[in-house]
């Protein structure tokens, strides 16, 4: 049995019930096999066994009081997965589905994504099963303060720097930052995604969506194509989805759909993005209201966004939202390129369908790395006590996405899987971390 298979079997036996973590580890380990086989020293140093075990996993109680005076208790998580190439870095997710398996899968992915950005950041992730939806601002504030009252002792500008993710936007980051500063007395870049008046970076809000489109643009260009005149289907209506939609539109494409957890809209004339941005981020409303604004558009309850014919699909909502059947439908409808804005949105079977049908496929690790890359740029600005202009940060983001594309494309070529960017991204991300871990000894 190969070294990789042996490690995977051990991981599956040891992490029963952690389906998402096992899925993410399987994808990475099976695709890096050629490069692991070429370096027998890795096995001797038990490199993979160490790589799949988080350096530290923290779980804690988060008690808070709701507006009716009732005591609520949620569970908090921070998984500090790997610090070989820099301080732990990765977002916080607040969503009722959050559990240890989901945080571990996200933290594991983050190691390779952060390595791919070419910046010195390790991998981590955290969050809570708290649901900010339907809560008042005061309830969200009390929750965030309680969450940070435990988390503060585990993080710091040079140890672990969390950011946003699903359910954690500017409002939540600001409440957590306020509490961190109040407890520690430190005014430091301990969180990214901060407001512009207290150390935030321009472009951070737009970065993941913009970066996704920059990377897909690079992939299309290498195949002699572009966004110009293309029909684009996007899932999600949050931070990643909305700014990906703006950038794709700027590049000449027409975005005809967005979705949320209750349904999706189809607007054949192109979605009114300014309306959706205001509806979701300011009014915290539902996409079902879009029809009141534009009666010519369609709203459908439930899943089904992938049935809409398109040239380019950008899944930007959540994990495993695009199944094998969805992938087959997209291929049958002529979809030519897929870029993953969300983390692990496509199942392993869906990815197989794309690769077999020669659909250009940009995996999340590479495609959505623009968010964390810009977070690292926020850290640099905080350390230097400087702030760069929008155009400066945007140009750096664009340059990073081009490098990521080039690195994953050339790693795929070098290891004999040209055009397979899943393998290319995993190998390119893995090699840097592996080299650092080998150099640092058995730790
Ligand atoms: P937001 O909370 O801003 O938006 C998430 C969107 O996805 C919402 O429209 C939400 O619908 C929908 N959604 C969430 N969960 C589900 C579900 N279980 N089923 C269907 N729809 C769902 O999050 P982000 O845009 O920040 O994150 C989206 C994805 O991108 C996640 O996978 C995240 O990990 C990834 N990502 C985010 C980065 C960032 O910088 N923000 C960086 C890199 C990756 P509703 O409004 O109904 O809840």
Coordinates of C-alpha atoms and ligand atoms in Angstrom, one line a residue:
X1 CA 0.0 0.0 0.0
X2 CA 1.3 3.5 -0.8
X3 CA 2.4 5.9 1.9
X4 CA -0.4 8.3 1.0
X5 CA -3.1 5.5 1.2
X6 CA -1.7 4.3 4.5
X7 CA -2.0 7.8 6.0
X8 CA -5.5 8.3 4.6
X9 CA -6.6 5.0 6.1
X10 CA -5.3 6.0 9.5
X11 CA -6.9 9.4 9.2
X12 CA -10.3 7.9 8.3
X13 CA -10.1 5.5 11.2
X14 CA -9.1 8.3 13.7
X15 CA -11.6 10.9 12.5
X16 CA -14.9 8.9 12.3
X17 CA -17.9 11.2 11.8
X18 CA -15.8 14.0 10.3
X19 CA -17.0 13.6 6.7
X20 CA -16.0 17.1 5.5
X21 CA -12.5 16.8 6.9
X22 CA -12.0 13.4 5.4
X23 CA -13.3 14.7 2.0
X24 CA -10.9 17.6 2.0
X25 CA -7.9 15.4 3.1
X26 CA -8.7 12.8 0.5
X27 CA -8.7 15.4 -2.2
X28 CA -5.4 16.8 -1.2
X29 CA -3.5 13.6 -0.4
X30 CA -4.5 11.7 -3.5
X31 CA -3.6 14.5 -5.8
X32 CA -0.1 15.1 -4.2
X33 CA 0.8 11.4 -4.5
X34 CA 3.2 11.8 -7.4
X35 CA 5.2 14.4 -5.6
X36 CA 5.2 12.5 -2.3
X37 CA 6.4 9.4 -4.1
X38 CA 9.3 11.4 -5.6
X39 CA 10.5 12.4 -2.1
X40 CA 10.9 9.3 0.1
X41 CA 12.4 11.5 2.9
X42 CA 8.8 12.7 3.6
X43 CA 7.7 9.3 4.8
X44 CA 10.8 8.8 7.0
X45 CA 9.9 12.1 8.7
X46 CA 6.2 11.2 9.0
X47 CA 5.5 14.4 7.2
X48 CA 1.9 13.6 6.1
X49 CA 0.9 12.2 9.5
X50 CA 2.0 15.5 11.0
X51 CA 0.4 17.5 8.3
X52 CA -3.1 16.0 8.8
X53 CA -3.0 16.5 12.6
X54 CA -3.8 20.1 13.7
X55 CA -1.1 21.7 15.9
X56 CA -3.9 22.7 18.3
X57 CA -7.7 22.5 18.5
X58 CA -9.6 24.8 20.9
X59 CA -13.3 24.4 21.7
X60 CA -15.0 26.6 24.2
X61 CA -18.3 27.7 25.7
X62 CA -19.9 31.0 24.5
X63 CA -22.6 32.1 26.9
X64 CA -24.6 35.3 26.1
X65 CA -27.9 36.9 27.0
X66 CA -30.6 37.5 24.3
X67 CA -32.9 40.5 24.1
X68 CA -35.5 38.7 26.2
X69 CA -33.1 38.2 29.0
X70 CA -32.7 34.5 28.4
X71 CA -29.2 32.9 28.6
X72 CA -28.0 31.3 25.4
X73 CA -25.0 29.0 25.0
X74 CA -23.1 28.4 21.8
X75 CA -19.9 26.4 21.0
X76 CA -16.8 28.2 19.9
X77 CA -13.9 26.7 17.9
X78 CA -10.4 27.7 16.7
X79 CA -8.3 25.1 15.0
X80 CA -4.6 26.2 14.6
X81 CA -3.7 23.7 11.9
X82 CA -0.2 24.6 10.7
X83 CA 2.3 27.4 11.4
X84 CA 5.3 26.1 9.3
X85 CA 5.3 29.2 7.0
X86 CA 3.8 31.9 9.2
X87 CA 1.3 32.7 11.9
X88 CA -2.1 30.9 11.7
X89 CA -4.4 32.8 9.4
X90 CA -8.0 31.9 8.4
X91 CA -11.6 33.1 8.9
X92 CA -14.3 32.7 11.6
X93 CA -17.6 31.2 10.4
X94 CA -20.8 31.8 12.3
X95 CA -23.5 29.4 11.1
X96 CA -25.7 26.8 12.8
X97 CA -24.0 24.0 10.8
X98 CA -20.6 24.7 12.2
X99 CA -18.9 21.7 13.9
X100 CA -15.4 20.4 14.4
X101 CA -15.3 18.5 11.1
X102 CA -16.3 21.7 9.1
X103 CA -13.7 23.8 10.9
X104 CA -11.0 21.2 10.4
X105 CA -11.7 20.9 6.7
X106 CA -11.6 24.6 6.3
X107 CA -8.4 24.9 8.4
X108 CA -6.7 22.1 6.4
X109 CA -7.6 23.7 3.1
X110 CA -6.3 27.0 4.4
X111 CA -2.8 25.7 4.9
X112 CA -2.3 25.1 1.1
X113 CA -4.3 28.2 0.0
X114 CA -2.2 30.4 2.2
X115 CA 1.0 28.8 0.9
X116 CA -0.2 29.4 -2.7
X117 CA -0.6 33.2 -2.1
X118 CA 3.2 33.3 -1.8
X119 CA 2.8 35.3 1.5
X120 CA 4.1 34.1 4.9
X121 CA 0.9 32.9 6.5
X122 CA 0.1 29.5 8.2
X123 CA -3.3 27.8 8.2
X124 CA -6.1 28.0 10.8
X125 CA -9.9 28.4 11.0
X126 CA -12.6 29.0 13.6
X127 CA -16.1 29.9 14.3
X128 CA -19.3 29.0 16.1
X129 CA -22.7 27.4 15.7
X130 CA -24.2 30.8 16.5
X131 CA -26.6 32.1 13.8
X132 CA -26.5 35.9 13.3
X133 CA -29.6 35.7 11.1
X134 CA -32.6 37.2 12.8
X135 CA -30.6 38.5 15.7
X136 CA -30.6 42.2 16.7
X137 CA -27.3 44.2 16.6
X138 CA -27.2 44.1 20.4
X139 CA -27.5 40.3 20.4
X140 CA -24.7 40.0 17.8
X141 CA -22.6 42.4 19.8
X142 CA -23.1 40.5 23.1
X143 CA -22.3 37.2 21.4
X144 CA -19.1 38.6 19.7
X145 CA -17.9 40.0 23.0
X146 CA -18.4 36.7 24.8
X147 CA -16.7 34.8 21.9
X148 CA -13.7 37.1 22.1
X149 CA -13.5 36.9 25.9
X150 CA -12.3 33.3 25.4
X151 CA -10.6 33.6 22.0
X152 CA -8.3 36.5 22.8
X153 CA -5.9 34.4 24.9
X154 CA -5.2 32.2 21.8
X155 CA -4.6 34.8 19.1
X156 CA -2.3 37.8 18.4
X157 CA -0.8 39.8 15.5
X158 CA 2.2 37.4 15.4
X159 CA 0.5 34.2 16.5
X160 CA -3.0 33.8 14.9
X161 CA -4.9 36.4 12.9
X162 CA -8.6 35.5 12.3
X163 CA -10.9 37.1 9.7
X164 CA -14.5 36.8 8.4
X165 CA -16.2 34.0 6.6
X166 CA -19.9 32.9 6.4
X167 CA -21.9 35.0 8.9
X168 CA -18.9 37.1 9.9
X169 CA -18.7 40.4 8.1
X170 CA -17.6 43.9 9.0
X171 CA -20.1 44.3 11.8
X172 CA -18.9 41.1 13.6
X173 CA -15.2 41.7 13.1
X174 CA -15.6 45.2 14.5
X175 CA -17.4 44.0 17.7
X176 CA -14.7 41.3 18.2
X177 CA -11.9 43.8 17.6
X178 CA -13.4 46.2 20.2
X179 CA -13.5 43.5 22.8
X180 CA -10.0 42.2 22.0
X181 CA -8.6 45.8 22.5
X182 CA -10.6 46.3 25.7
X183 CA -9.3 43.1 27.3
X184 CA -5.6 43.3 26.1
X185 CA -5.1 47.0 25.7
X186 CA -3.4 46.3 22.4
X187 CA -4.1 48.2 19.2
X188 CA -2.7 45.6 16.8
X189 CA -3.6 43.9 13.6
X190 CA -5.1 40.8 15.4
X191 CA -8.1 40.6 13.0
X192 CA -8.4 41.4 9.3
X193 CA -11.5 42.6 7.5
X194 CA -11.5 45.6 10.0
X195 CA -13.3 48.8 9.2
X196 CA -11.4 51.5 7.3
X197 CA -11.3 53.8 10.3
X198 CA -9.5 51.3 12.5
X199 CA -6.8 49.6 10.5
X200 CA -8.8 47.9 7.7
X201 CA -7.5 47.7 4.1
X202 CA -9.1 49.0 1.0
X203 CA -10.2 46.2 -1.3
X204 CA -10.5 43.6 1.5
X205 CA -14.3 43.6 1.2
X206 CA -14.2 43.0 -2.5
X207 CA -11.0 40.9 -2.5
X208 CA -12.3 37.3 -2.6
X209 CA -14.8 37.9 -5.4
X210 CA -12.5 40.1 -7.4
X211 CA -9.6 37.6 -6.9
X212 CA -11.8 34.8 -8.1
X213 CA -12.6 36.6 -11.3
X214 CA -9.0 37.6 -11.9
X215 CA -7.9 34.0 -11.6
X216 CA -10.7 32.7 -13.9
X217 CA -9.8 35.4 -16.3
X218 CA -6.2 34.2 -16.4
X219 CA -7.4 30.6 -16.9
X220 CA -9.7 31.7 -19.8
X221 CA -6.9 33.8 -21.4
X222 CA -4.5 30.9 -21.4
X223 CA -7.2 29.0 -23.4
X224 CA -7.7 31.9 -25.8
X225 CA -10.9 33.1 -24.2
X226 CA -12.3 35.8 -21.9
X227 CA -15.3 37.0 -19.9
X228 CA -16.4 39.3 -22.7
X229 CA -20.0 38.4 -23.8
X230 CA -20.3 35.4 -21.5
X231 CA -23.3 34.3 -19.4
X232 CA -22.3 33.7 -15.8
X233 CA -24.3 31.8 -13.1
X234 CA -23.3 32.5 -9.5
X235 CA -24.6 30.9 -6.3
X236 CA -24.7 32.7 -3.0
X237 CA -25.5 36.4 -2.5
X238 CA -23.0 37.2 0.2
X239 CA -19.6 38.8 0.2
X240 CA -17.9 36.6 -2.3
X241 CA -20.8 36.2 -4.7
X242 CA -21.7 39.9 -5.0
X243 CA -18.2 41.2 -5.6
X244 CA -17.4 38.3 -8.1
X245 CA -20.6 39.4 -9.9
X246 CA -19.5 43.0 -10.0
X247 CA -16.0 42.2 -11.4
X248 CA -17.4 39.7 -14.0
X249 CA -19.8 42.4 -15.2
X250 CA -17.0 44.9 -15.4
X251 CA -15.1 42.5 -17.7
X252 CA -18.1 42.3 -20.1
X253 CA -20.0 39.3 -18.8
X254 CA -23.7 39.1 -17.9
X255 CA -24.5 37.6 -14.5
X256 CA -28.0 36.1 -14.6
X257 CA -28.4 34.5 -11.2
X258 CA -27.6 34.6 -7.5
X259 CA -28.9 32.4 -4.7
X260 CA -29.3 32.3 -0.9
X261 CA -30.1 29.5 1.4
X262 CA -33.8 29.6 0.6
X263 CA -33.8 30.0 -3.2
X264 CA -32.4 31.6 -6.3
X265 CA -33.1 34.4 -8.8
X266 CA -32.9 34.2 -12.6
X267 CA -32.7 37.6 -14.3
X268 CA -32.1 37.1 -18.0
X269 CA -31.2 40.8 -18.5
X270 CA -28.5 40.6 -15.9
X271 CA -28.9 40.9 -12.1
X272 CA -29.2 44.5 -10.6
X273 CA -26.2 44.1 -8.3
X274 CA -26.5 47.5 -6.6
X275 CA -30.0 46.5 -5.5
X276 CA -28.8 43.0 -4.2
X277 CA -25.8 44.6 -2.4
X278 CA -28.2 47.0 -0.5
X279 CA -30.8 44.2 0.1
X280 CA -28.3 41.7 1.6
X281 CA -25.7 43.9 3.3
X282 CA -27.7 46.9 4.6
X283 CA -31.3 45.6 4.9
X284 CA -30.3 42.0 5.6
X285 CA -33.2 40.9 3.4
X286 CA -34.0 37.8 1.4
X287 CA -33.5 37.3 -2.4
X288 CA -37.2 36.4 -2.7
X289 CA -37.8 40.2 -2.5
X290 CA -35.9 40.7 -5.8
X291 CA -39.1 40.0 -7.8
X292 CA -40.8 43.0 -6.1
X293 CA -38.0 45.2 -7.4
X294 CA -37.9 43.6 -10.9
X295 CA -41.1 41.8 -11.8
X296 CA -39.6 40.4 -15.1
X297 CA -37.1 38.3 -13.1
X298 CA -37.8 34.8 -11.8
X299 CA -37.5 33.6 -8.2
X300 CA -37.4 29.9 -7.4
X301 CA -37.5 28.3 -3.9
X302 CA -34.9 25.7 -3.1
X303 CA -31.8 24.6 -5.0
X304 CA -31.6 24.4 -8.8
X305 CA -29.4 27.4 -9.7
X306 CA -27.1 25.0 -11.7
X307 CA -30.0 24.2 -14.1
X308 CA -29.6 27.7 -15.6
X309 CA -27.6 27.5 -18.9
X310 CA -24.3 29.4 -18.7
X311 CA -20.8 29.6 -20.1
X312 CA -19.2 30.1 -16.7
X313 CA -20.3 28.9 -13.3
X314 CA -19.0 30.4 -10.0
X315 CA -20.2 28.5 -6.9
X316 CA -19.9 31.1 -4.1
X317 CA -22.2 29.9 -1.3
X318 CA -21.0 26.9 0.8
X319 CA -19.4 23.4 0.8
X320 CA -20.9 20.5 -1.3
X321 CA -23.5 22.8 -3.0
X322 CA -22.6 21.5 -6.5
X323 CA -23.2 17.7 -6.9
X324 CA -22.3 15.2 -9.6
X325 CA -25.8 15.7 -11.1
X326 CA -25.4 19.4 -11.1
X327 CA -22.0 19.1 -12.9
X328 CA -23.5 16.9 -15.6
X329 CA -26.3 19.4 -16.1
X330 CA -23.8 22.3 -16.4
X331 CA -21.7 20.3 -19.0
X332 CA -24.8 19.3 -21.0
X333 CA -25.8 23.0 -21.1
X334 CA -22.4 24.0 -22.5
X335 CA -20.6 25.4 -19.5
X336 CA -16.9 25.9 -20.4
X337 CA -15.4 27.1 -17.1
X338 CA -16.0 26.8 -13.3
X339 CA -14.3 28.8 -10.6
X340 CA -14.9 28.0 -7.0
X341 CA -15.5 31.1 -4.8
X342 CA -16.8 29.1 -1.9
X343 CA -14.6 26.5 0.0
X344 CA -15.1 23.0 -1.4
X345 CA -18.4 23.8 -3.1
X346 CA -18.0 20.9 -5.6
X347 CA -18.2 17.3 -4.4
X348 CA -15.3 15.0 -5.4
X349 CA -17.7 13.3 -8.0
X350 CA -18.6 16.7 -9.5
X351 CA -14.9 17.6 -9.9
X352 CA -14.4 14.3 -11.8
X353 CA -17.2 15.2 -14.2
X354 CA -15.6 18.6 -14.9
X355 CA -12.1 17.2 -15.4
X356 CA -13.3 14.3 -17.6
X357 CA -15.3 16.7 -19.8
X358 CA -12.3 19.2 -20.1
X359 CA -14.2 22.0 -18.4
X360 CA -11.6 24.6 -17.2
X361 CA -11.8 24.1 -13.5
X362 CA -10.3 26.5 -10.9
X363 CA -10.3 24.9 -7.4
X364 CA -11.2 26.9 -4.3
X365 CA -7.7 26.8 -2.8
X366 CA -6.4 28.9 -5.7
X367 CA -9.6 30.6 -6.9
X368 CA -10.7 32.2 -3.6
X369 CA -7.2 32.9 -2.2
X370 CA -7.6 36.6 -3.0
X371 CA -9.4 37.2 0.3
X372 CA -6.7 35.8 2.6
X373 CA -4.0 37.4 0.4
X374 CA -5.5 40.8 0.9
X375 CA -5.9 40.0 4.6
X376 CA -2.1 39.5 4.6
X377 CA -1.7 42.8 2.9
X378 CA -3.9 44.3 5.7
X379 CA -1.4 42.8 8.2
X380 CA 1.5 44.3 6.4
X381 CA -0.1 47.8 6.4
X382 CA -0.9 47.4 10.1
X383 CA 2.6 46.4 11.0
X384 CA 4.0 49.3 8.9
X385 CA 1.3 51.8 10.3
X386 CA 0.5 52.7 6.7
X387 CA -2.4 52.4 4.4
X388 CA -2.2 51.9 0.7
X389 CA -4.7 53.3 -1.9
X390 CA -7.4 51.2 -3.5
X391 CA -5.5 50.9 -6.8
X392 CA -2.3 49.9 -5.0
X393 CA -4.0 47.0 -3.1
X394 CA -6.0 46.0 -6.2
X395 CA -2.9 45.8 -8.3
X396 CA -1.1 43.7 -5.7
X397 CA -4.2 41.4 -5.5
X398 CA -4.3 41.1 -9.3
X399 CA -0.5 40.2 -9.4
X400 CA -1.0 37.6 -6.6
X401 CA -3.8 35.9 -8.5
X402 CA -1.7 35.8 -11.7
X403 CA 1.1 34.2 -9.8
X404 CA -1.2 31.6 -8.2
X405 CA -2.5 30.7 -11.7
X406 CA 1.0 30.4 -13.1
X407 CA 2.2 28.3 -10.1
X408 CA -0.7 25.8 -10.2
X409 CA -0.5 25.5 -14.0
X410 CA 3.3 24.9 -14.0
X411 CA 3.1 22.4 -11.0
X412 CA 0.4 20.5 -12.9
X413 CA 2.6 20.4 -16.0
X414 CA 5.7 19.4 -14.1
X415 CA 4.0 16.4 -12.5
X416 CA 2.4 15.1 -15.7
X417 CA -1.2 16.3 -15.1
X418 CA -1.3 19.4 -17.4
X419 CA -4.6 21.3 -17.2
X420 CA -5.6 19.5 -13.9
X421 CA -5.5 22.6 -11.6
X422 CA -6.8 20.7 -8.6
X423 CA -3.6 18.6 -8.6
X424 CA -1.5 21.6 -9.6
X425 CA -2.8 23.9 -6.8
X426 CA -2.5 21.1 -4.2
X427 CA 1.1 20.3 -5.2
X428 CA 2.3 23.9 -5.5
X429 CA 0.7 24.7 -2.1
X430 CA 2.0 21.5 -0.4
X431 CA 5.7 21.8 -1.6
X432 CA 6.4 25.1 0.2
X433 CA 4.9 23.8 3.5
X434 CA 6.6 20.5 3.2
X435 CA 10.0 22.1 2.6
X436 CA 9.5 24.4 5.7
X437 CA 8.4 21.5 7.9
X438 CA 11.3 19.3 6.8
X439 CA 13.8 22.1 7.5
X440 CA 12.3 22.8 11.0
X441 CA 12.8 19.2 12.3
X442 CA 10.2 17.0 14.1
X443 CA 7.8 19.5 15.6
Ligands
LIG1 P1 -21.6 35.3 3.4 O1 -22.2 34.9 4.7 O2 -21.4 36.7 3.1 O3 -22.6 34.7 2.3 C1 -22.9 33.3 2.2 C2 -23.9 33.2 1.1 O4 -24.1 31.8 0.9 C3 -25.3 33.7 1.5 O5 -26.0 34.1 0.4 C4 -26.0 32.5 2.2 O6 -27.4 32.5 2.1 C5 -25.4 31.4 1.3 N1 -25.3 30.1 2.1 C6 -24.7 29.9 3.2 N2 -24.8 28.7 3.7 C7 -25.6 28.1 2.8 C8 -26.2 26.8 2.7 N3 -25.9 25.9 3.7 N4 -27.0 26.5 1.6 C9 -27.2 27.5 0.7 N5 -26.8 28.7 0.7 C10 -26.0 29.0 1.8 O7 -20.3 34.4 3.2 P2 -19.1 34.6 2.2 O8 -19.6 35.2 0.9 O9 -18.0 35.3 3.0 O10 -18.6 33.1 2.0 C11 -19.1 32.3 1.0 C12 -18.1 31.1 0.8 O11 -16.9 31.7 0.4 C13 -17.9 30.2 2.0 O12 -17.6 28.9 1.5 C14 -16.6 30.8 2.5 O13 -15.8 29.9 3.3 C15 -15.8 31.2 1.2 N6 -14.8 32.2 1.4 C16 -15.0 33.4 1.9 C17 -14.0 34.3 2.0 C18 -14.2 35.7 2.4 O14 -13.3 36.5 2.3 N7 -15.4 36.1 2.8 C19 -12.6 34.0 1.6 C20 -12.5 32.7 1.0 C21 -13.5 31.8 1.0 P3 -28.2 33.2 3.3 O15 -28.1 34.7 3.1 O16 -29.6 32.7 3.1 O17 -27.5 32.7 4.6

